[in-house]
Short mmCIF file of C-alpha atoms in Angstrom, two decimals:
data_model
loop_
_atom_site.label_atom_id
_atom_site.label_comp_id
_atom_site.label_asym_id
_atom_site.label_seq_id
_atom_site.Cartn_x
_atom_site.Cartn_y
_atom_site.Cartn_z
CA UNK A 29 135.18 68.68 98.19
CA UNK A 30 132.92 66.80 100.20
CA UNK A 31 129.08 67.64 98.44
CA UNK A 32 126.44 69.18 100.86
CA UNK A 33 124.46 66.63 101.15
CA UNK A 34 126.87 64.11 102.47
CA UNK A 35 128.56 66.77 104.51
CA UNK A 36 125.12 67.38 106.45
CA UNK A 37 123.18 64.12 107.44
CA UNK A 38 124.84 64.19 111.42
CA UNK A 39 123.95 67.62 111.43
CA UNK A 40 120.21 66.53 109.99
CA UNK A 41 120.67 63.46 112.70
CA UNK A 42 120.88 65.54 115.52
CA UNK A 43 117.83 68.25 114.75
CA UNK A 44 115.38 64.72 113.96
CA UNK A 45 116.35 63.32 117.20
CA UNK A 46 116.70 67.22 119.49
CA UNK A 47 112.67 67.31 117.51
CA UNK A 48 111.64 64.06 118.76
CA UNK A 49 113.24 64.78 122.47
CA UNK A 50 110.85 68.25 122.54
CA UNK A 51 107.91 66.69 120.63
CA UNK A 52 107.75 63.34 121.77
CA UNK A 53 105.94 64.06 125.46
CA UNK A 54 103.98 66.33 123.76
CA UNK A 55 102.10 63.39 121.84
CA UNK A 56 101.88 61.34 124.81
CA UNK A 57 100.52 64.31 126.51
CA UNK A 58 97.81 64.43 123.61
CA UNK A 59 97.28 60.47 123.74
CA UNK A 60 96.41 60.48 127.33
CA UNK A 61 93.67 63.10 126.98
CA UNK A 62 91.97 60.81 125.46
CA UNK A 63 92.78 57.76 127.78
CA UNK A 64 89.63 56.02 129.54
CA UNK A 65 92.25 55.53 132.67
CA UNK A 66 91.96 58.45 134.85
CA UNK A 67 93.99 57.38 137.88
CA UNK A 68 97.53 56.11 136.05
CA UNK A 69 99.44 56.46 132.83
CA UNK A 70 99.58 52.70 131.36
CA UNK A 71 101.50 52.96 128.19
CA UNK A 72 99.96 51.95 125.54
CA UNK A 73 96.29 52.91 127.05
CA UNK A 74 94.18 50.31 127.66
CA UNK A 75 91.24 52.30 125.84
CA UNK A 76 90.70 55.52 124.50
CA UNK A 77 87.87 58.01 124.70
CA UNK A 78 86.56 61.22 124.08
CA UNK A 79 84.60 61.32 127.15
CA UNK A 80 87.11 63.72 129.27
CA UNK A 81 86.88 66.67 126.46
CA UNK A 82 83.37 66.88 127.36
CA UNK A 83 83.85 66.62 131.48
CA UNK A 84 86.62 69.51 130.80
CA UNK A 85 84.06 72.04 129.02
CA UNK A 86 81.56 71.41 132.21
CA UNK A 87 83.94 72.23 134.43
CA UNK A 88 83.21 75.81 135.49
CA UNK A 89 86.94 76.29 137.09
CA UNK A 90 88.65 75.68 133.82
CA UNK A 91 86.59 78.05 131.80
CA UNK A 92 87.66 80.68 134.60
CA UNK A 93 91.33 80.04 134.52
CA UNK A 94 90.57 80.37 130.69
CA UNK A 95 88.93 83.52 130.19
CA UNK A 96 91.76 85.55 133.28
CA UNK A 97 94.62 83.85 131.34
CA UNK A 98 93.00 85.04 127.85
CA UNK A 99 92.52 88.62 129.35
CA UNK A 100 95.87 88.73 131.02
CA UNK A 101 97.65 87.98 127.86
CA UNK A 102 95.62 90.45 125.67
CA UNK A 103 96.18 93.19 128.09
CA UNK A 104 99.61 92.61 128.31
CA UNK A 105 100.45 92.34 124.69
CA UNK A 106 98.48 95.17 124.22
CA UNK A 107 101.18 96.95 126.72
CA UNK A 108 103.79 95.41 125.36
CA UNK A 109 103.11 96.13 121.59
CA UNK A 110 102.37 100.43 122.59
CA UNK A 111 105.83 100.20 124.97
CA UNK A 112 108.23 98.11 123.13
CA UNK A 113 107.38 99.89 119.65
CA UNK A 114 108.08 103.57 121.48
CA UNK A 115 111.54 101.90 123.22
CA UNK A 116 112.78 100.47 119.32
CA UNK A 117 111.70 104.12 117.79
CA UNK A 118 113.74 105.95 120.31
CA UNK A 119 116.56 103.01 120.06
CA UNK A 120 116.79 101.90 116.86
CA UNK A 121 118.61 104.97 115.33
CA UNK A 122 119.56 107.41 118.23
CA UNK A 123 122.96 108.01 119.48
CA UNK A 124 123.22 109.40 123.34
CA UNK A 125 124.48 108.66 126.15
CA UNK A 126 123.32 105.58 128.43
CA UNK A 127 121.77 103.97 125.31
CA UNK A 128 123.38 100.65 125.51
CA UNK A 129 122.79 100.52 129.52
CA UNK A 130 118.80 101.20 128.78
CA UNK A 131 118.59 98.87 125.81
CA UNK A 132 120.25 96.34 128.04
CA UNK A 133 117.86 96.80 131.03
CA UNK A 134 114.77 96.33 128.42
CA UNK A 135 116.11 92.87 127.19
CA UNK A 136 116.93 91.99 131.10
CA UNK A 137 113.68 90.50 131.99
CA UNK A 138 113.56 87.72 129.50
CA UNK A 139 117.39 87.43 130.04
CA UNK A 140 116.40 86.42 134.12
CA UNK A 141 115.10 83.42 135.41
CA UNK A 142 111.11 83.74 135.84
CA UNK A 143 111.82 83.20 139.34
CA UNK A 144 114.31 86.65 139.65
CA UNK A 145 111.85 88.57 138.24
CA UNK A 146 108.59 87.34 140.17
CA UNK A 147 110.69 87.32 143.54
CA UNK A 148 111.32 90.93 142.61
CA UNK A 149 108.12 92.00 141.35
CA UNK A 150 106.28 90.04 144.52
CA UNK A 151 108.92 92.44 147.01
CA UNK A 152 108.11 95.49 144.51
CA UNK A 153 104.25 95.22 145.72
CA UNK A 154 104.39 94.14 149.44
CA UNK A 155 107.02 97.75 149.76
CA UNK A 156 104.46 99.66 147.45
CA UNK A 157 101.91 98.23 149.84
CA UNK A 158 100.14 97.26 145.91
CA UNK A 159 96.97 94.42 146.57
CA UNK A 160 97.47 91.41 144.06
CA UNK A 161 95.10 92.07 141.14
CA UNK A 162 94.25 90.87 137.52
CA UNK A 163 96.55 94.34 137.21
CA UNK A 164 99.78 92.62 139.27
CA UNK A 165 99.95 89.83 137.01
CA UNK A 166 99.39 92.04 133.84
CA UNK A 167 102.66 93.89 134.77
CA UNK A 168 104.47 90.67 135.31
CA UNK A 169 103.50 89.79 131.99
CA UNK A 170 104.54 92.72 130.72
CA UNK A 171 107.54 92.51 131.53
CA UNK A 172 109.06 90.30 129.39
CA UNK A 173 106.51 90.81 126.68
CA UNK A 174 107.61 94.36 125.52
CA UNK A 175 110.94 92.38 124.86
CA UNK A 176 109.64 90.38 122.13
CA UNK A 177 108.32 93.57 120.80
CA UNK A 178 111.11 95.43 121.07
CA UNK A 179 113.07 93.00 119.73
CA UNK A 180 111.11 92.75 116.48
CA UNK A 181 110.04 96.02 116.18
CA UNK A 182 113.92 97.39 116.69
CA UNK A 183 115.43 94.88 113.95
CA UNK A 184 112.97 95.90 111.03
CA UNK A 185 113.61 99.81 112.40
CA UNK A 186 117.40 99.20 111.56
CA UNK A 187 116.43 97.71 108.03
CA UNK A 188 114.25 100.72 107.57
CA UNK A 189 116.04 103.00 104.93
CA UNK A 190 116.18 106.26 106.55
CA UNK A 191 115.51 107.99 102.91
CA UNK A 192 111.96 106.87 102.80
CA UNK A 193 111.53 109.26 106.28
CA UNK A 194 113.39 111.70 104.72
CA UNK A 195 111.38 111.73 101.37
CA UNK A 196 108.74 112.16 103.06
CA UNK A 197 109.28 114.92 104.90
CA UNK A 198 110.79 116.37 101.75
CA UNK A 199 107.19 116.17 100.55
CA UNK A 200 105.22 117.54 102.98
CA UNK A 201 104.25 115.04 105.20
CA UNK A 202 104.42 115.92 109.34
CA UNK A 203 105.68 113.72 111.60
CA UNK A 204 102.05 111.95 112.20
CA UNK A 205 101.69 111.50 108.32
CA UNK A 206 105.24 109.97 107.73
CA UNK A 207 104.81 107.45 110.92
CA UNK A 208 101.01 106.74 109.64
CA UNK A 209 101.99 106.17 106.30
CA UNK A 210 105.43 105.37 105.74
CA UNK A 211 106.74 104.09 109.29
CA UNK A 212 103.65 101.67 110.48
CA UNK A 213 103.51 99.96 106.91
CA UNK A 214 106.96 98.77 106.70
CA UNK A 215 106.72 98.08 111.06
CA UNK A 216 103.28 95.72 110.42
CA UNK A 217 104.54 92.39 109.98
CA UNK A 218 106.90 92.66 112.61
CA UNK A 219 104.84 94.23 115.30
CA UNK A 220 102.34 91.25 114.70
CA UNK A 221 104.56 88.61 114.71
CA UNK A 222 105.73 90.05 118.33
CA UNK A 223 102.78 90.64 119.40
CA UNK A 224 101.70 86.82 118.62
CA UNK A 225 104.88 85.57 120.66
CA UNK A 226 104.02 87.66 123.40
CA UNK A 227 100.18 86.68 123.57
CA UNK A 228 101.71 83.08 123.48
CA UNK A 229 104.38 83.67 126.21
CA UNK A 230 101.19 85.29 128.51
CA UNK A 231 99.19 82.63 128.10
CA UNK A 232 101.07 80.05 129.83
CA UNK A 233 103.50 81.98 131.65
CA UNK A 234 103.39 80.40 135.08
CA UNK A 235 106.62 81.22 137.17
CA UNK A 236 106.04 84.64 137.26
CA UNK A 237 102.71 84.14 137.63
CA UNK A 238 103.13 82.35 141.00
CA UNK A 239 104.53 85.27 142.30
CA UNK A 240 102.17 87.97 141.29
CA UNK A 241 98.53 86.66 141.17
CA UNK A 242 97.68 85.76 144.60
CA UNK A 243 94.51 83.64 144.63
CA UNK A 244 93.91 84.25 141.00
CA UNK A 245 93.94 81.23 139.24
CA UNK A 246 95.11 81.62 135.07
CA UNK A 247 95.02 77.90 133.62
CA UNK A 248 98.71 77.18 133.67
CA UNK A 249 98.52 77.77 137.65
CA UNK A 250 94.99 75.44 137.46
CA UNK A 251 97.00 72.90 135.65
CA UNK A 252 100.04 73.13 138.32
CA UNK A 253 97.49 72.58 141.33
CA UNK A 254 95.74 69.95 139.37
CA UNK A 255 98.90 68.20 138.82
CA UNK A 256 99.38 68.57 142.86
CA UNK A 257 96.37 67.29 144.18
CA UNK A 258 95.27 64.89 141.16
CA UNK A 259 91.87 64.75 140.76
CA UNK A 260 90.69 63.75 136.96
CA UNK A 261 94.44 63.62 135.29
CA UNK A 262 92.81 62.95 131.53
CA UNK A 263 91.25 66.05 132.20
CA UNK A 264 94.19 67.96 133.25
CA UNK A 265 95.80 66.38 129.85
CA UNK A 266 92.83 67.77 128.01
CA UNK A 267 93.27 71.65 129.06
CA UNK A 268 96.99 71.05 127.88
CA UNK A 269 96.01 69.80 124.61
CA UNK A 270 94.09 73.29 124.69
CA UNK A 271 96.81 75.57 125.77
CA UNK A 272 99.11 73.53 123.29
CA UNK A 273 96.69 74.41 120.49
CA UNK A 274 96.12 78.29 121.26
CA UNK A 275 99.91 79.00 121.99
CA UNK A 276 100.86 76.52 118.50
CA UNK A 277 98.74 78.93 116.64
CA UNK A 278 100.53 82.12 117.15
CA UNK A 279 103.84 81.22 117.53
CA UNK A 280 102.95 79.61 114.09
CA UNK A 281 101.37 82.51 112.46
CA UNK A 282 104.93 84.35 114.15
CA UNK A 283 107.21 82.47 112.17
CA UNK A 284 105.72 82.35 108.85
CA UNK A 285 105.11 86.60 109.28
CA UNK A 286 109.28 87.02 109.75
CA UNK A 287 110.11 84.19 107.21
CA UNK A 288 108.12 86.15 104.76
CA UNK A 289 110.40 89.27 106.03
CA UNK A 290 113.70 87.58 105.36
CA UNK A 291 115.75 88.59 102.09
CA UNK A 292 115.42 86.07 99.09
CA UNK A 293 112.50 84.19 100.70
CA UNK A 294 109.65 83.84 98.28
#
């Protein structure tokens, strides 16, 4: 028999070089924030600097795309966490009729293209005669956020052993007291990690976004226009070395909260 090892490296081969394909622009994306070039991308820069980190924080525009983008994504993880733990309890367990057509239509949104969904949402609110608003693009958000919630929430439901509920009923405890105490605990780690991959998904969402925010501007549609109509391109590079750093940390933080979950990990 072949040993592991030997049996793996084209497997191994293939992950380094997928890794490098994703990361690769990434780091040139980070190298050019600091270019002193500002009208071209010369590879390797002909001289690097910090000075565009400090033009970005001046710039009044980006610190407003900042702040509605920041607020978007809290409000609609915030949604997402209340909605998509309520779908997994009722889903998780239950047995009725229509179930697998309604769990279907949760997980539909992320299943689309950005585009279905913020064509559809965009025809939703000129029908319902609905002004864009910071609330508009919250519910496009939404959307597909209360699928990463569900998601997590309704895989560690299924783990849950139902005896624990039972027990405590057995003992006393009301239905508040055994979701407080018993329920919530064992639901923690997996309603934070989804809610971490949804703040990250909100924050620079930016098809749907196109579609439902009017002339609101949330910093992945500020980086779009920027990109249009260059004006400072280091700078533009800067703000994605931001959004790049914000969305790393959660989706980090995600990962490490369900490898923790995972049997035999230690």
């Amino acid at each position: 028999m072949r040993s592991e090892a030997g049996a793996s490296w084209p497997l191994k081969t293939a992950a380094w070089a997928v890794v490098a394909f994703l990361h690769v622009p990434l780091a040139l994306i980070i190298l050019y924030a600091f270019s002193a070039e500002d009208k071209s991308y010369v590879f390797p820069p002909p001289a690097l600097t910090t000075q565009w980190f400090g033009v970005a924080w001046d710039r009044p525009d980006v610190w407003a795309a900042i702040k509605l983008s920041f607020q978007v994504a809290l409000t609609s993880t915030a949604i997402a966490i209340v909605l998509g733990t309520l779908a997994a309890a009722a889903l998780a367990r239950a047995r009725f009729f229509g179930r697998d057509a309604i769990t279907l239509l949760l997980i539909l949104p992320i299943a689309l293209p950005g585009i279905i969904t913020g064509i559809a949402l965009r025809s939703a609110y000129h029908t319902l005669e609905i002004p864009f608003s910071f609330w508009t693009i919250v519910i496009g958000h939404a959307t597909f956020c209360v699928v990463v919630v569900y998601n997590n929430a309704v895989a560690r439901l299924r783990r849950l052993n139902p005896n624990l509920i039972e027990a405590s009923m057995d003992l006393g405890a009301d239905g508040f007291q055994t979701v407080r105490h018993v329920v919530l605990p064992q639901l923690g780690s997996a309603l934070l990690a989804g809610a971490l991959l949804a703040f990250a998904l909100s924050f620079d969402e930016v098809i749907v976004t196109t579609f439902t925010a009017g002339q609101q501007t949330t910093l992945p549609i500020w980086m779009l226009q920027e990109l249009i109509r260059p004006r400072q391109r280091p700078v533009t590079n800067v703000v994605a070395v931001v959004i790049i750093a914000l969305t790393f940390v959660p989706i980090l933080l995600a990962y490490l909260l369900t490898r923790s979950d995972e049997p035999g990990h230690r």
